[in-house]
Amino acid sequence: MIELLAVLSASAAVGIRIALPVLLFGLLQGQELWSEVPVLSNISSPFLLGLLTSWSVIELTASKKLMGQRILQIVEILFSPVIGAIMGLAVASASESPTWLIGITGALFALVIQLVQLGWFFRLRGLPLWFVFIQDALSIALIILAFLAPTPGGLIALGLLWFAIYSGKLWYDWYRGNGS
């Protein structure tokens, strides 16, 4: 059960931001970096460190402007399921659960979080700056919690899932109110 909470926490972090959680996860591993992470262990660590650092800076700066948010949404909607599956497998490497189930859970959870962000982006016509800062902090906190304290991280991720479901209901009610 702890592994599932860690998977949800890491996948939620990747659903919010892509490169920043992966970069932090690698740095929290110490000297090993991404040597235990499926797929990423096949890529040169210095290259991966440079790529993730560059993309993290882009994520942190571009997300503060409307056009940057739009561009990031496109990239993140495409890559969040893939990276969510990889991070899910990375945090649950010692689990007895089938790897395909962990990968699908991580991918779908990251995609759901990303779709909720996309929905709020279009509903609000851009995310407010204070919300973007909360996203950044939450992404960092969730990946640290997935690594060091999976139970609180998983519970926060489940809270985000509840928020996603509630957002869907709000959007449905809004659509039905404007459609009639």
Tab-separated table of N, CA and C in Angstrom:
chain	number	residue	atom	x	y	z
A	1	MET	N	0.818	-1.193	0.000
A	1	MET	CA	0.000	0.000	0.000
A	1	MET	C	0.865	1.262	0.000
A	2	ILE	N	1.972	1.215	0.730
A	2	ILE	CA	2.876	2.361	0.777
A	2	ILE	C	3.440	2.650	-0.616
A	3	GLU	N	3.738	1.575	-1.365
A	3	GLU	CA	4.274	1.772	-2.711
A	3	GLU	C	3.256	2.460	-3.608
A	4	LEU	N	1.977	2.102	-3.464
A	4	LEU	CA	0.935	2.735	-4.266
A	4	LEU	C	0.832	4.221	-3.942
A	5	LEU	N	0.930	4.567	-2.671
A	5	LEU	CA	0.886	5.979	-2.286
A	5	LEU	C	2.095	6.731	-2.841
A	6	ALA	N	3.257	6.076	-2.849
A	6	ALA	CA	4.449	6.705	-3.427
A	6	ALA	C	4.278	6.898	-4.933
A	7	VAL	N	3.687	5.918	-5.606
A	7	VAL	CA	3.430	6.031	-7.051
A	7	VAL	C	2.484	7.191	-7.327
A	8	LEU	N	1.422	7.299	-6.538
A	8	LEU	CA	0.458	8.386	-6.733
A	8	LEU	C	1.104	9.738	-6.490
A	9	SER	N	1.933	9.825	-5.462
A	9	SER	CA	2.598	11.084	-5.149
A	9	SER	C	3.554	11.499	-6.263
A	10	ALA	N	4.379	10.569	-6.724
A	10	ALA	CA	5.328	10.882	-7.800
A	10	ALA	C	4.596	11.203	-9.097
A	11	SER	N	3.549	10.473	-9.397
A	11	SER	CA	2.791	10.708	-10.625
A	11	SER	C	2.059	12.041	-10.578
A	12	ALA	N	1.549	12.410	-9.415
A	12	ALA	CA	0.902	13.714	-9.284
A	12	ALA	C	1.914	14.836	-9.473
A	13	ALA	N	3.120	14.651	-8.944
A	13	ALA	CA	4.169	15.662	-9.128
A	13	ALA	C	4.498	15.833	-10.600
A	14	VAL	N	4.574	14.719	-11.327
A	14	VAL	CA	4.863	14.773	-12.762
A	14	VAL	C	3.662	15.317	-13.532
A	15	GLY	N	2.461	15.105	-13.018
A	15	GLY	CA	1.281	15.669	-13.661
A	15	GLY	C	1.230	17.179	-13.553
A	16	ILE	N	1.892	17.733	-12.552
A	16	ILE	CA	1.921	19.184	-12.381
A	16	ILE	C	3.052	19.801	-13.195
A	17	ARG	N	4.242	19.300	-13.030
A	17	ARG	CA	5.430	19.698	-13.790
A	17	ARG	C	6.134	18.430	-14.220
A	18	ILE	N	6.849	18.450	-15.329
A	18	ILE	CA	7.488	17.235	-15.818
A	18	ILE	C	8.943	17.124	-15.374
A	19	ALA	N	9.758	18.054	-15.754
A	19	ALA	CA	11.204	17.920	-15.546
A	19	ALA	C	11.617	18.158	-14.099
A	20	LEU	N	11.004	19.097	-13.434
A	20	LEU	CA	11.402	19.440	-12.072
A	20	LEU	C	11.319	18.255	-11.112
A	21	PRO	N	10.216	17.492	-11.093
A	21	PRO	CA	10.182	16.333	-10.193
A	21	PRO	C	11.205	15.263	-10.550
A	22	VAL	N	11.420	15.034	-11.845
A	22	VAL	CA	12.393	14.022	-12.266
A	22	VAL	C	13.799	14.457	-11.870
A	23	LEU	N	14.091	15.732	-12.022
A	23	LEU	CA	15.392	16.263	-11.619
A	23	LEU	C	15.594	16.108	-10.120
A	24	LEU	N	14.606	16.491	-9.335
A	24	LEU	CA	14.716	16.363	-7.878
A	24	LEU	C	14.829	14.908	-7.450
A	25	PHE	N	14.089	14.030	-8.105
A	25	PHE	CA	14.164	12.609	-7.768
A	25	PHE	C	15.575	12.083	-7.988
A	26	GLY	N	16.169	12.454	-9.100
A	26	GLY	CA	17.535	12.027	-9.381
A	26	GLY	C	18.527	12.587	-8.379
A	27	LEU	N	18.355	13.853	-8.015
A	27	LEU	CA	19.264	14.463	-7.053
A	27	LEU	C	19.101	13.863	-5.656
A	28	LEU	N	17.888	13.446	-5.317
A	28	LEU	CA	17.669	12.806	-4.023
A	28	LEU	C	18.287	11.407	-3.959
A	29	GLN	N	18.565	10.823	-5.095
A	29	GLN	CA	19.189	9.497	-5.138
A	29	GLN	C	20.666	9.546	-4.760
A	30	GLY	N	21.254	10.736	-4.748
A	30	GLY	CA	22.663	10.863	-4.401
A	30	GLY	C	23.551	10.548	-5.589
A	31	GLN	N	24.617	9.802	-5.360
A	31	GLN	CA	25.584	9.493	-6.405
A	31	GLN	C	24.983	8.649	-7.534
A	32	GLU	N	23.962	7.887	-7.226
A	32	GLU	CA	23.371	6.987	-8.221
A	32	GLU	C	22.576	7.722	-9.287
A	33	LEU	N	22.096	8.914	-8.970
A	33	LEU	CA	21.230	9.699	-9.850
A	33	LEU	C	20.087	8.834	-10.376
A	34	TRP	N	20.005	8.607	-11.665
A	34	TRP	CA	18.877	7.881	-12.248
A	34	TRP	C	19.247	6.450	-12.613
A	35	SER	N	20.235	5.874	-11.961
A	35	SER	CA	20.701	4.532	-12.340
A	35	SER	C	19.670	3.443	-12.046
A	36	GLU	N	18.736	3.684	-11.147
A	36	GLU	CA	17.703	2.704	-10.823
A	36	GLU	C	16.364	2.994	-11.503
A	37	VAL	N	16.309	4.060	-12.277
A	37	VAL	CA	15.054	4.475	-12.913
A	37	VAL	C	14.951	3.816	-14.283
A	38	PRO	N	13.847	3.089	-14.536
A	38	PRO	CA	13.682	2.477	-15.857
A	38	PRO	C	13.719	3.542	-16.954
A	39	VAL	N	14.231	3.207	-18.085
A	39	VAL	CA	14.381	4.035	-19.283
A	39	VAL	C	15.448	5.126	-19.071
A	40	LEU	N	15.360	5.871	-17.987
A	40	LEU	CA	16.313	6.953	-17.759
A	40	LEU	C	17.711	6.435	-17.423
A	41	SER	N	17.797	5.219	-16.918
A	41	SER	CA	19.110	4.656	-16.597
A	41	SER	C	19.924	4.371	-17.861
A	42	ASN	N	19.281	4.306	-19.009
A	42	ASN	CA	19.970	4.063	-20.279
A	42	ASN	C	20.540	5.334	-20.901
A	43	ILE	N	20.195	6.487	-20.322
A	43	ILE	CA	20.652	7.774	-20.851
A	43	ILE	C	21.820	8.247	-19.995
A	44	SER	N	22.796	8.854	-20.624
A	44	SER	CA	23.968	9.385	-19.935
A	44	SER	C	23.540	10.365	-18.834
A	45	SER	N	24.045	10.160	-17.628
A	45	SER	CA	23.660	11.012	-16.494
A	45	SER	C	23.995	12.488	-16.694
A	46	PRO	N	25.183	12.851	-17.206
A	46	PRO	CA	25.444	14.276	-17.430
A	46	PRO	C	24.493	14.899	-18.461
A	47	PHE	N	24.192	14.149	-19.516
A	47	PHE	CA	23.256	14.650	-20.526
A	47	PHE	C	21.868	14.827	-19.913
A	48	LEU	N	21.417	13.834	-19.162
A	48	LEU	CA	20.099	13.890	-18.534
A	48	LEU	C	20.026	15.015	-17.511
A	49	LEU	N	21.092	15.202	-16.744
A	49	LEU	CA	21.134	16.286	-15.766
A	49	LEU	C	21.023	17.639	-16.467
A	50	GLY	N	21.758	17.815	-17.554
A	50	GLY	CA	21.678	19.069	-18.309
A	50	GLY	C	20.315	19.294	-18.926
A	51	LEU	N	19.755	18.244	-19.514
A	51	LEU	CA	18.440	18.347	-20.141
A	51	LEU	C	17.352	18.672	-19.113
A	52	LEU	N	17.350	17.955	-17.999
A	52	LEU	CA	16.324	18.183	-16.974
A	52	LEU	C	16.489	19.538	-16.298
A	53	THR	N	17.723	19.965	-16.093
A	53	THR	CA	17.949	21.285	-15.506
A	53	THR	C	17.453	22.378	-16.443
A	54	SER	N	17.771	22.255	-17.719
A	54	SER	CA	17.325	23.250	-18.699
A	54	SER	C	15.805	23.283	-18.796
A	55	TRP	N	15.192	22.104	-18.870
A	55	TRP	CA	13.739	22.070	-19.008
A	55	TRP	C	13.059	22.542	-17.722
A	56	SER	N	13.658	22.285	-16.566
A	56	SER	CA	13.096	22.780	-15.309
A	56	SER	C	13.099	24.299	-15.274
A	57	VAL	N	14.185	24.901	-15.717
A	57	VAL	CA	14.259	26.364	-15.768
A	57	VAL	C	13.209	26.900	-16.741
A	58	ILE	N	13.062	26.244	-17.863
A	58	ILE	CA	12.031	26.663	-18.824
A	58	ILE	C	10.644	26.539	-18.201
A	59	GLU	N	10.384	25.419	-17.519
A	59	GLU	CA	9.082	25.238	-16.868
A	59	GLU	C	8.824	26.321	-15.822
A	60	LEU	N	9.829	26.613	-15.024
A	60	LEU	CA	9.648	27.582	-13.947
A	60	LEU	C	9.489	29.011	-14.462
A	61	THR	N	10.098	29.338	-15.579
A	61	THR	CA	9.977	30.700	-16.096
A	61	THR	C	8.814	30.850	-17.065
A	62	ALA	N	8.634	29.900	-17.966
A	62	ALA	CA	7.576	30.019	-18.976
A	62	ALA	C	6.180	29.916	-18.371
A	63	SER	N	6.051	29.228	-17.252
A	63	SER	CA	4.728	29.053	-16.656
A	63	SER	C	4.181	30.344	-16.052
A	64	LYS	N	4.995	31.362	-15.979
A	64	LYS	CA	4.543	32.627	-15.382
A	64	LYS	C	3.868	33.548	-16.390
A	65	LYS	N	3.950	33.235	-17.681
A	65	LYS	CA	3.337	34.040	-18.739
A	65	LYS	C	2.270	33.218	-19.460
A	66	LEU	N	1.276	33.891	-20.018
A	66	LEU	CA	0.166	33.205	-20.677
A	66	LEU	C	0.626	32.373	-21.871
A	67	MET	N	1.471	32.925	-22.725
A	67	MET	CA	1.938	32.175	-23.888
A	67	MET	C	2.804	31.002	-23.456
A	68	GLY	N	3.601	31.193	-22.440
A	68	GLY	CA	4.417	30.103	-21.906
A	68	GLY	C	3.563	28.987	-21.346
A	69	GLN	N	2.468	29.348	-20.674
A	69	GLN	CA	1.544	28.337	-20.144
A	69	GLN	C	0.937	27.528	-21.280
A	70	ARG	N	0.575	28.187	-22.371
A	70	ARG	CA	-0.016	27.480	-23.507
A	70	ARG	C	0.962	26.489	-24.116
A	71	ILE	N	2.197	26.913	-24.301
A	71	ILE	CA	3.208	26.033	-24.884
A	71	ILE	C	3.506	24.868	-23.947
A	72	LEU	N	3.648	25.171	-22.658
A	72	LEU	CA	3.911	24.107	-21.686
A	72	LEU	C	2.767	23.106	-21.617
A	73	GLN	N	1.531	23.575	-21.741
A	73	GLN	CA	0.381	22.670	-21.708
A	73	GLN	C	0.473	21.631	-22.819
A	74	ILE	N	0.875	22.061	-24.006
A	74	ILE	CA	0.979	21.128	-25.136
A	74	ILE	C	2.043	20.072	-24.857
A	75	VAL	N	3.208	20.523	-24.425
A	75	VAL	CA	4.307	19.593	-24.158
A	75	VAL	C	3.956	18.664	-22.995
A	76	GLU	N	3.401	19.231	-21.942
A	76	GLU	CA	3.115	18.440	-20.743
A	76	GLU	C	1.978	17.446	-20.954
A	77	ILE	N	0.996	17.789	-21.770
A	77	ILE	CA	-0.101	16.848	-22.016
A	77	ILE	C	0.402	15.637	-22.801
A	78	LEU	N	1.415	15.849	-23.648
A	78	LEU	CA	1.980	14.748	-24.419
A	78	LEU	C	2.912	13.865	-23.590
A	79	PHE	N	3.739	14.475	-22.758
A	79	PHE	CA	4.783	13.723	-22.068
A	79	PHE	C	4.439	13.308	-20.639
A	80	SER	N	3.427	13.905	-20.013
A	80	SER	CA	3.133	13.558	-18.609
A	80	SER	C	2.753	12.088	-18.414
A	81	PRO	N	1.995	11.443	-19.318
A	81	PRO	CA	1.724	10.020	-19.084
A	81	PRO	C	2.977	9.150	-19.154
A	82	VAL	N	3.857	9.461	-20.095
A	82	VAL	CA	5.081	8.664	-20.236
A	82	VAL	C	5.974	8.835	-19.013
A	83	ILE	N	6.209	10.069	-18.628
A	83	ILE	CA	7.072	10.339	-17.476
A	83	ILE	C	6.389	9.892	-16.189
A	84	GLY	N	5.064	9.996	-16.121
A	84	GLY	CA	4.332	9.498	-14.950
A	84	GLY	C	4.508	8.000	-14.769
A	85	ALA	N	4.475	7.257	-15.866
A	85	ALA	CA	4.703	5.809	-15.792
A	85	ALA	C	6.132	5.502	-15.354
A	86	ILE	N	7.093	6.233	-15.914
A	86	ILE	CA	8.498	6.011	-15.547
A	86	ILE	C	8.725	6.313	-14.074
A	87	MET	N	8.183	7.415	-13.597
A	87	MET	CA	8.382	7.775	-12.185
A	87	MET	C	7.625	6.817	-11.261
A	88	GLY	N	6.471	6.360	-11.692
A	88	GLY	CA	5.754	5.360	-10.902
A	88	GLY	C	6.564	4.094	-10.740
A	89	LEU	N	7.184	3.644	-11.821
A	89	LEU	CA	8.033	2.460	-11.763
A	89	LEU	C	9.286	2.718	-10.932
A	90	ALA	N	9.782	3.957	-10.963
A	90	ALA	CA	11.003	4.278	-10.213
A	90	ALA	C	10.778	4.231	-8.712
A	91	VAL	N	9.656	4.757	-8.239
A	91	VAL	CA	9.436	4.790	-6.789
A	91	VAL	C	8.929	3.460	-6.257
A	92	ALA	N	8.371	2.617	-7.123
A	92	ALA	CA	7.839	1.326	-6.676
A	92	ALA	C	8.680	0.176	-7.205
A	93	SER	N	9.985	0.393	-7.311
A	93	SER	CA	10.849	-0.639	-7.890
A	93	SER	C	10.910	-1.906	-7.040
A	94	ALA	N	10.680	-1.786	-5.750
A	94	ALA	CA	10.749	-2.960	-4.874
A	94	ALA	C	9.367	-3.576	-4.631
A	95	SER	N	8.364	-3.106	-5.331
A	95	SER	CA	7.001	-3.581	-5.127
A	95	SER	C	6.793	-4.966	-5.734
A	96	GLU	N	5.841	-5.682	-5.167
A	96	GLU	CA	5.483	-6.996	-5.695
A	96	GLU	C	4.397	-6.903	-6.754
A	97	SER	N	3.841	-5.721	-6.948
A	97	SER	CA	2.794	-5.527	-7.946
A	97	SER	C	3.382	-5.651	-9.343
A	98	PRO	N	2.556	-6.050	-10.304
A	98	PRO	CA	3.053	-6.138	-11.688
A	98	PRO	C	3.479	-4.761	-12.205
A	99	THR	N	4.584	-4.734	-12.923
A	99	THR	CA	5.120	-3.460	-13.397
A	99	THR	C	4.169	-2.770	-14.373
A	100	TRP	N	3.445	-3.541	-15.178
A	100	TRP	CA	2.527	-2.925	-16.129
A	100	TRP	C	1.410	-2.193	-15.401
A	101	LEU	N	0.967	-2.729	-14.262
A	101	LEU	CA	-0.096	-2.088	-13.492
A	101	LEU	C	0.402	-0.791	-12.853
A	102	ILE	N	1.616	-0.832	-12.343
A	102	ILE	CA	2.209	0.375	-11.751
A	102	ILE	C	2.402	1.434	-12.824
A	103	GLY	N	2.896	1.039	-13.982
A	103	GLY	CA	3.108	1.978	-15.081
A	103	GLY	C	1.820	2.619	-15.555
A	104	ILE	N	0.785	1.817	-15.711
A	104	ILE	CA	-0.509	2.363	-16.155
A	104	ILE	C	-1.095	3.287	-15.104
A	105	THR	N	-0.985	2.904	-13.829
A	105	THR	CA	-1.499	3.756	-12.748
A	105	THR	C	-0.785	5.098	-12.736
A	106	GLY	N	0.542	5.065	-12.823
A	106	GLY	CA	1.309	6.310	-12.843
A	106	GLY	C	0.984	7.170	-14.048
A	107	ALA	N	0.871	6.544	-15.212
A	107	ALA	CA	0.586	7.286	-16.438
A	107	ALA	C	-0.800	7.929	-16.388
A	108	LEU	N	-1.790	7.170	-15.982
A	108	LEU	CA	-3.155	7.707	-15.943
A	108	LEU	C	-3.315	8.793	-14.893
A	109	PHE	N	-2.663	8.603	-13.749
A	109	PHE	CA	-2.782	9.616	-12.693
A	109	PHE	C	-2.136	10.925	-13.130
A	110	ALA	N	-0.959	10.847	-13.754
A	110	ALA	CA	-0.300	12.061	-14.241
A	110	ALA	C	-1.149	12.727	-15.322
A	111	LEU	N	-1.755	11.935	-16.190
A	111	LEU	CA	-2.596	12.487	-17.247
A	111	LEU	C	-3.835	13.170	-16.676
A	112	VAL	N	-4.449	12.574	-15.678
A	112	VAL	CA	-5.635	13.179	-15.063
A	112	VAL	C	-5.293	14.533	-14.438
A	113	ILE	N	-4.196	14.588	-13.718
A	113	ILE	CA	-3.784	15.853	-13.106
A	113	ILE	C	-3.501	16.895	-14.189
A	114	GLN	N	-2.856	16.481	-15.250
A	114	GLN	CA	-2.542	17.397	-16.348
A	114	GLN	C	-3.819	17.877	-17.045
A	115	LEU	N	-4.795	16.980	-17.232
A	115	LEU	CA	-6.062	17.376	-17.868
A	115	LEU	C	-6.845	18.356	-17.001
A	116	VAL	N	-6.790	18.185	-15.688
A	116	VAL	CA	-7.470	19.131	-14.795
A	116	VAL	C	-6.828	20.510	-14.909
A	117	GLN	N	-5.499	20.548	-14.955
A	117	GLN	CA	-4.817	21.834	-15.137
A	117	GLN	C	-5.217	22.474	-16.464
A	118	LEU	N	-5.287	21.664	-17.502
A	118	LEU	CA	-5.670	22.156	-18.816
A	118	LEU	C	-7.095	22.712	-18.795
A	119	GLY	N	-7.983	22.003	-18.118
A	119	GLY	CA	-9.359	22.470	-18.008
A	119	GLY	C	-9.456	23.801	-17.284
A	120	TRP	N	-8.740	23.943	-16.179
A	120	TRP	CA	-8.773	25.210	-15.449
A	120	TRP	C	-8.095	26.320	-16.241
A	121	PHE	N	-7.066	25.957	-16.998
A	121	PHE	CA	-6.399	26.947	-17.842
A	121	PHE	C	-7.395	27.553	-18.825
A	122	PHE	N	-8.170	26.722	-19.501
A	122	PHE	CA	-9.121	27.228	-20.483
A	122	PHE	C	-10.336	27.863	-19.828
A	123	ARG	N	-10.745	27.344	-18.694
A	123	ARG	CA	-11.899	27.926	-18.000
A	123	ARG	C	-11.583	29.328	-17.491
A	124	LEU	N	-10.363	29.511	-16.960
A	124	LEU	CA	-9.968	30.822	-16.405
A	124	LEU	C	-9.266	31.711	-17.430
A	125	ARG	N	-9.050	31.179	-18.629
A	125	ARG	CA	-8.312	31.885	-19.686
A	125	ARG	C	-6.895	32.233	-19.235
A	126	GLY	N	-6.247	31.233	-18.661
A	126	GLY	CA	-4.886	31.395	-18.145
A	126	GLY	C	-4.892	31.222	-16.638
A	127	LEU	N	-3.839	30.632	-16.129
A	127	LEU	CA	-3.756	30.410	-14.692
A	127	LEU	C	-3.164	31.630	-14.005
A	128	PRO	N	-3.753	32.047	-12.885
A	128	PRO	CA	-3.196	33.200	-12.171
A	128	PRO	C	-1.798	32.888	-11.625
A	129	LEU	N	-1.018	33.926	-11.430
A	129	LEU	CA	0.367	33.772	-11.013
A	129	LEU	C	0.484	33.091	-9.653
A	130	TRP	N	-0.408	33.406	-8.722
A	130	TRP	CA	-0.343	32.791	-7.402
A	130	TRP	C	-0.582	31.282	-7.499
A	131	PHE	N	-1.434	30.874	-8.426
A	131	PHE	CA	-1.717	29.456	-8.613
A	131	PHE	C	-0.518	28.726	-9.206
A	132	VAL	N	0.195	29.385	-10.104
A	132	VAL	CA	1.384	28.790	-10.719
A	132	VAL	C	2.463	28.558	-9.665
A	133	PHE	N	2.631	29.507	-8.744
A	133	PHE	CA	3.603	29.321	-7.663
A	133	PHE	C	3.207	28.163	-6.747
A	134	ILE	N	1.908	28.005	-6.507
A	134	ILE	CA	1.435	26.867	-5.707
A	134	ILE	C	1.716	25.559	-6.443
A	135	GLN	N	1.525	25.539	-7.762
A	135	GLN	CA	1.838	24.350	-8.554
A	135	GLN	C	3.311	23.977	-8.417
A	136	ASP	N	4.185	24.964	-8.539
A	136	ASP	CA	5.621	24.703	-8.427
A	136	ASP	C	5.961	24.107	-7.064
A	137	ALA	N	5.450	24.728	-6.017
A	137	ALA	CA	5.736	24.251	-4.657
A	137	ALA	C	5.142	22.863	-4.424
A	138	LEU	N	3.944	22.632	-4.920
A	138	LEU	CA	3.292	21.333	-4.736
A	138	LEU	C	4.028	20.232	-5.481
A	139	SER	N	4.514	20.534	-6.657
A	139	SER	CA	5.277	19.550	-7.424
A	139	SER	C	6.553	19.159	-6.685
A	140	ILE	N	7.252	20.138	-6.152
A	140	ILE	CA	8.471	19.864	-5.386
A	140	ILE	C	8.142	19.064	-4.132
A	141	ALA	N	7.107	19.483	-3.419
A	141	ALA	CA	6.738	18.795	-2.179
A	141	ALA	C	6.313	17.345	-2.442
A	142	LEU	N	5.552	17.121	-3.497
A	142	LEU	CA	5.059	15.768	-3.782
A	142	LEU	C	6.179	14.805	-4.135
A	143	ILE	N	7.180	15.263	-4.880
A	143	ILE	CA	8.262	14.341	-5.235
A	143	ILE	C	9.144	14.068	-4.027
A	144	ILE	N	9.341	15.053	-3.173
A	144	ILE	CA	10.113	14.825	-1.946
A	144	ILE	C	9.355	13.866	-1.034
A	145	LEU	N	8.054	14.056	-0.924
A	145	LEU	CA	7.249	13.164	-0.085
A	145	LEU	C	7.183	11.755	-0.659
A	146	ALA	N	7.144	11.626	-1.972
A	146	ALA	CA	7.136	10.291	-2.585
A	146	ALA	C	8.398	9.535	-2.233
A	147	PHE	N	9.484	10.252	-2.109
A	147	PHE	CA	10.780	9.636	-1.830
A	147	PHE	C	10.992	9.413	-0.331
A	148	LEU	N	10.625	10.387	0.491
A	148	LEU	CA	10.935	10.332	1.923
A	148	LEU	C	9.758	9.930	2.812
A	149	ALA	N	8.539	10.320	2.445
A	149	ALA	CA	7.363	10.020	3.268
A	149	ALA	C	6.170	9.759	2.350
A	150	PRO	N	6.061	8.540	1.813
A	150	PRO	CA	5.034	8.279	0.803
A	150	PRO	C	3.593	8.371	1.307
A	151	THR	N	3.358	8.117	2.574
A	151	THR	CA	1.977	8.159	3.062
A	151	THR	C	1.379	9.564	2.968
A	152	PRO	N	2.015	10.609	3.523
A	152	PRO	CA	1.426	11.950	3.343
A	152	PRO	C	1.389	12.389	1.880
A	153	GLY	N	2.425	12.028	1.118
A	153	GLY	CA	2.430	12.391	-0.295
A	153	GLY	C	1.287	11.742	-1.050
A	154	GLY	N	1.031	10.467	-0.764
A	154	GLY	CA	-0.073	9.768	-1.404
A	154	GLY	C	-1.424	10.327	-1.006
A	155	LEU	N	-1.537	10.733	0.259
A	155	LEU	CA	-2.802	11.323	0.702
A	155	LEU	C	-3.049	12.678	0.034
A	156	ILE	N	-1.995	13.455	-0.150
A	156	ILE	CA	-2.135	14.718	-0.883
A	156	ILE	C	-2.531	14.428	-2.328
A	157	ALA	N	-1.924	13.411	-2.926
A	157	ALA	CA	-2.266	13.031	-4.302
A	157	ALA	C	-3.728	12.584	-4.393
A	158	LEU	N	-4.198	11.846	-3.401
A	158	LEU	CA	-5.613	11.454	-3.394
A	158	LEU	C	-6.520	12.673	-3.233
A	159	GLY	N	-6.065	13.666	-2.473
A	159	GLY	CA	-6.800	14.925	-2.376
A	159	GLY	C	-6.872	15.626	-3.730
A	160	LEU	N	-5.780	15.560	-4.485
A	160	LEU	CA	-5.790	16.124	-5.841
A	160	LEU	C	-6.741	15.362	-6.757
A	161	LEU	N	-6.832	14.048	-6.568
A	161	LEU	CA	-7.786	13.256	-7.348
A	161	LEU	C	-9.217	13.659	-7.004
A	162	TRP	N	-9.483	13.877	-5.724
A	162	TRP	CA	-10.809	14.346	-5.317
A	162	TRP	C	-11.088	15.698	-5.966
A	163	PHE	N	-10.091	16.590	-5.984
A	163	PHE	CA	-10.251	17.900	-6.613
A	163	PHE	C	-10.522	17.756	-8.109
A	164	ALA	N	-9.889	16.789	-8.743
A	164	ALA	CA	-10.104	16.546	-10.172
A	164	ALA	C	-11.553	16.120	-10.427
A	165	ILE	N	-12.054	15.234	-9.597
A	165	ILE	CA	-13.439	14.778	-9.745
A	165	ILE	C	-14.409	15.925	-9.494
A	166	TYR	N	-14.141	16.706	-8.466
A	166	TYR	CA	-14.980	17.857	-8.134
A	166	TYR	C	-14.941	18.896	-9.263
A	167	SER	N	-13.769	19.103	-9.849
A	167	SER	CA	-13.637	20.043	-10.966
A	167	SER	C	-14.478	19.580	-12.150
A	168	GLY	N	-14.468	18.281	-12.410
A	168	GLY	CA	-15.291	17.748	-13.489
A	168	GLY	C	-16.762	18.031	-13.271
A	169	LYS	N	-17.212	17.901	-12.031
A	169	LYS	CA	-18.605	18.201	-11.710
A	169	LYS	C	-18.894	19.689	-11.894
A	170	LEU	N	-17.969	20.545	-11.454
A	170	LEU	CA	-18.154	21.986	-11.634
A	170	LEU	C	-18.234	22.359	-13.111
A	171	TRP	N	-17.352	21.774	-13.910
A	171	TRP	CA	-17.361	22.078	-15.345
A	171	TRP	C	-18.646	21.579	-15.996
A	172	TYR	N	-19.113	20.413	-15.582
A	172	TYR	CA	-20.354	19.872	-16.129
A	172	TYR	C	-21.526	20.788	-15.780
A	173	ASP	N	-21.609	21.218	-14.523
A	173	ASP	CA	-22.670	22.115	-14.106
A	173	ASP	C	-22.590	23.454	-14.844
A	174	TRP	N	-21.375	23.968	-15.021
A	174	TRP	CA	-21.176	25.216	-15.747
A	174	TRP	C	-21.608	25.081	-17.200
A	175	TYR	N	-21.241	23.953	-17.815
A	175	TYR	CA	-21.602	23.691	-19.208
A	175	TYR	C	-23.122	23.576	-19.354
A	176	ARG	N	-23.757	22.862	-18.444
A	176	ARG	CA	-25.212	22.685	-18.503
A	176	ARG	C	-25.928	24.013	-18.271
A	177	GLY	N	-25.355	24.869	-17.402
A	177	GLY	CA	-25.958	26.177	-17.140
A	177	GLY	C	-25.828	27.115	-18.331
A	178	ASN	N	-24.703	27.070	-19.030
A	178	ASN	CA	-24.496	27.941	-20.189
A	178	ASN	C	-25.111	27.373	-21.445
A	179	GLY	N	-25.310	26.052	-21.490
A	179	GLY	CA	-25.835	25.404	-22.693
A	179	GLY	C	-27.339	25.569	-22.843
A	180	SER	N	-28.081	25.848	-21.755
A	180	SER	CA	-29.535	25.949	-21.878
A	180	SER	C	-30.036	27.349	-22.041
